[in-house]
Backbone as CSV, one residue per row, in Angstrom:
resi,resn,N_x,N_y,N_z,CA_x,CA_y,CA_z,C_x,C_y,C_z
1,MET,89.711,111.947,85.338,88.839,111.982,86.522,89.687,111.990,87.801
2,ARG,90.613,111.096,87.829,91.504,110.998,88.968,92.197,112.346,89.238
3,GLU,92.744,112.887,88.176,93.485,114.141,88.304,92.587,115.243,88.846
4,GLU,91.396,115.283,88.326,90.452,116.307,88.791,90.203,116.162,90.281
5,GLN,90.001,114.944,90.675,89.764,114.673,92.095,90.945,115.150,92.935
6,GLN,92.110,114.819,92.479,93.314,115.224,93.195,93.395,116.746,93.281
7,HIS,93.108,117.370,92.180,93.150,118.827,92.133,92.158,119.411,93.143
8,LEU,90.986,118.850,93.130,89.954,119.300,94.061,90.403,119.120,95.504
9,LEU,90.988,117.997,95.763,91.491,117.715,97.105,92.532,118.750,97.518
10,GLN,93.427,119.030,96.607,94.467,120.024,96.872,93.840,121.387,97.192
11,LEU,92.900,121.743,96.382,92.202,123.017,96.581,91.565,123.067,97.963
12,GLN,90.911,121.991,98.292,90.237,121.902,99.587,91.241,122.070,100.733
13,GLN,92.349,121.382,100.600,93.378,121.474,101.629,93.903,122.896,101.749
14,GLN,94.157,123.520,100.625,94.641,124.889,100.634,93.653,125.809,101.347
15,LEU,92.408,125.634,100.992,91.357,126.451,101.590,91.310,126.251,103.102
16,GLN,91.385,125.020,103.500,91.361,124.714,104.935,92.533,125.380,105.648
17,GLN,93.690,125.271,105.041,94.871,125.890,105.633,94.691,127.401,105.772
18,GLN,94.207,128.005,104.714,93.988,129.453,104.739,93.019,129.831,105.856
19,LEU,91.968,129.076,105.917,90.953,129.326,106.939,91.545,129.216,108.334
20,GLN,92.293,128.167,108.527,92.918,127.962,109.836,93.833,129.128,110.193
21,GLN,94.624,129.551,109.229,95.531,130.664,109.462,94.764,131.922,109.833
22,GLN,93.706,132.175,109.085,92.893,133.362,109.365,92.323,133.300,110.772
23,LEU,91.807,132.155,111.096,91.218,131.967,112.417,92.247,132.192,113.511
24,GLN,93.412,131.621,113.310,94.475,131.784,114.295,94.847,133.251,114.464
25,GLN,94.962,133.930,113.348,95.295,135.355,113.402,94.238,136.128,114.168
26,GLN,92.994,135.839,113.844,91.893,136.525,114.530,91.962,136.278,116.028
27,LEU,92.164,135.040,116.370,92.241,134.661,117.780,93.379,135.395,118.476
28,GLN,94.522,135.422,117.830,95.671,136.107,118.413,95.377,137.585,118.626
29,GLN,94.760,138.194,117.639,94.408,139.606,117.746,93.476,139.829,118.931
30,GLN,92.471,138.977,119.005,91.512,139.109,120.108,92.207,138.976,121.450
31,LEU,93.084,138.013,121.524,93.821,137.789,122.763,94.650,139.010,123.125
32,GLN,95.319,139.554,122.149,96.137,140.738,122.392,95.280,141.902,122.875
33,GLN,94.139,142.054,122.228,93.230,143.123,122.627,92.786,142.941,124.075
34,GLN,92.449,141.725,124.407,92.016,141.432,125.770,93.118,141.749,126.773
35,LEU,94.317,141.356,126.411,95.463,141.617,127.286,95.651,143.111,127.491
36,GLN,95.557,143.852,126.402,95.694,145.307,126.489,94.629,145.881,127.401
37,LEU,93.429,145.416,127.207,92.309,145.885,128.025,92.558,145.605,129.496
38,GLN,93.004,144.408,129.772,93.290,144.028,131.159,94.337,144.953,131.768
39,GLN,95.367,145.217,130.995,96.424,146.085,131.501,95.904,147.488,131.768
40,GLN,95.100,147.976,130.833,94.508,149.305,131.017,93.703,149.344,132.303
41,LEU,92.896,148.337,132.477,92.050,148.251,133.670,92.897,148.239,134.936
42,LYS,93.960,147.450,134.877,94.834,147.338,136.034,95.437,148.706,136.366
43,GLN,95.897,149.376,135.342,96.483,150.702,135.546,95.464,151.647,136.154
44,GLN,94.264,151.628,135.591,93.209,152.504,136.100,92.955,152.224,137.566
45,LEU,92.866,150.967,137.871,92.612,150.561,139.252,93.728,151.027,140.173
46,GLN,94.947,150.832,139.719,96.090,151.224,140.536,96.082,152.728,140.782
47,GLN,95.639,153.473,139.801,95.583,154.930,139.965,94.415,155.334,140.843
48,GLN,93.305,154.665,140.641,92.077,155.046,141.354,92.106,154.670,142.825
49,LEU,92.617,153.502,143.083,92.585,152.994,144.457,93.243,153.935,145.473
50,PRO,94.452,154.362,145.235,95.075,155.262,146.207,94.251,156.531,146.409
51,GLN,93.716,157.050,145.319,92.896,158.258,145.407,91.685,158.019,146.302
52,GLN,91.015,156.925,146.032,89.825,156.607,146.829,90.191,156.443,148.301
53,LEU,91.279,155.747,148.513,91.723,155.520,149.887,92.014,156.844,150.584
54,GLN,92.682,157.708,149.893,93.009,159.017,150.459,91.740,159.779,150.825
55,GLN,90.816,159.760,149.890,89.554,160.458,150.139,88.855,159.898,151.371
56,GLN,88.791,158.596,151.448,88.135,157.960,152.595,88.824,158.358,153.899
57,LEU,90.127,158.327,153.882,90.898,158.690,155.069,90.604,160.130,155.480
58,GLN,90.590,160.993,154.515,90.319,162.403,154.801,88.934,162.567,155.411
59,GLN,87.990,161.858,154.845,86.626,161.945,155.372,86.569,161.463,156.815
60,GLN,87.241,160.377,157.072,87.254,159.841,158.439,87.882,160.839,159.406
61,LEU,88.964,161.428,158.955,89.644,162.423,159.775,88.709,163.578,160.090
62,LEU,88.061,164.039,159.082,87.116,165.147,159.238,86.033,164.781,160.242
63,LEU,85.495,163.618,160.060,84.447,163.142,160.962,84.948,163.124,162.403
64,HIS,86.120,162.605,162.551,86.718,162.505,163.872,86.874,163.892,164.505
65,GLN,87.383,164.806,163.724,87.558,166.178,164.213,86.221,166.779,164.626
66,GLN,85.236,166.575,163.795,83.908,167.111,164.099,83.385,166.536,165.415
67,GLN,83.555,165.253,165.571,83.089,164.597,166.803,83.801,165.182,168.021
68,GLN,85.083,165.382,167.900,85.847,165.957,169.014,85.326,167.352,169.364
69,GLN,85.094,168.129,168.360,84.577,169.480,168.585,83.247,169.423,169.325
70,GLN,82.404,168.520,168.884,81.095,168.391,169.527,81.247,168.005,170.992
71,GLU,82.158,167.100,171.241,82.386,166.670,172.618,82.848,167.851,173.466
72,HIS,83.697,168.647,172.925,84.178,169.834,173.644,83.025,170.772,173.956
73,GLN,82.186,170.931,172.970,81.044,171.831,173.164,80.096,171.279,174.219
74,ASN,79.989,169.984,174.234,79.059,169.342,175.161,79.521,169.478,176.606
75,VAL,80.808,169.565,176.804,81.338,169.615,178.181,80.961,170.919,178.865
């Protein structure tokens, strides 16, 4: 009886260890994925931002030019 109990205990411990390892691995994978995603996002943002800024600047310039032309016409 004693031996059986011990065996069962050992089995339980092994199972727990395995479970913990699996969980840790899963967590690590998830973390890595998240990190990758964050980096991708950062890269996208870094690429997009200058483009957007350029576009905005161009639009402002255009607007300004148009306004100047109108003022000239008005005179």
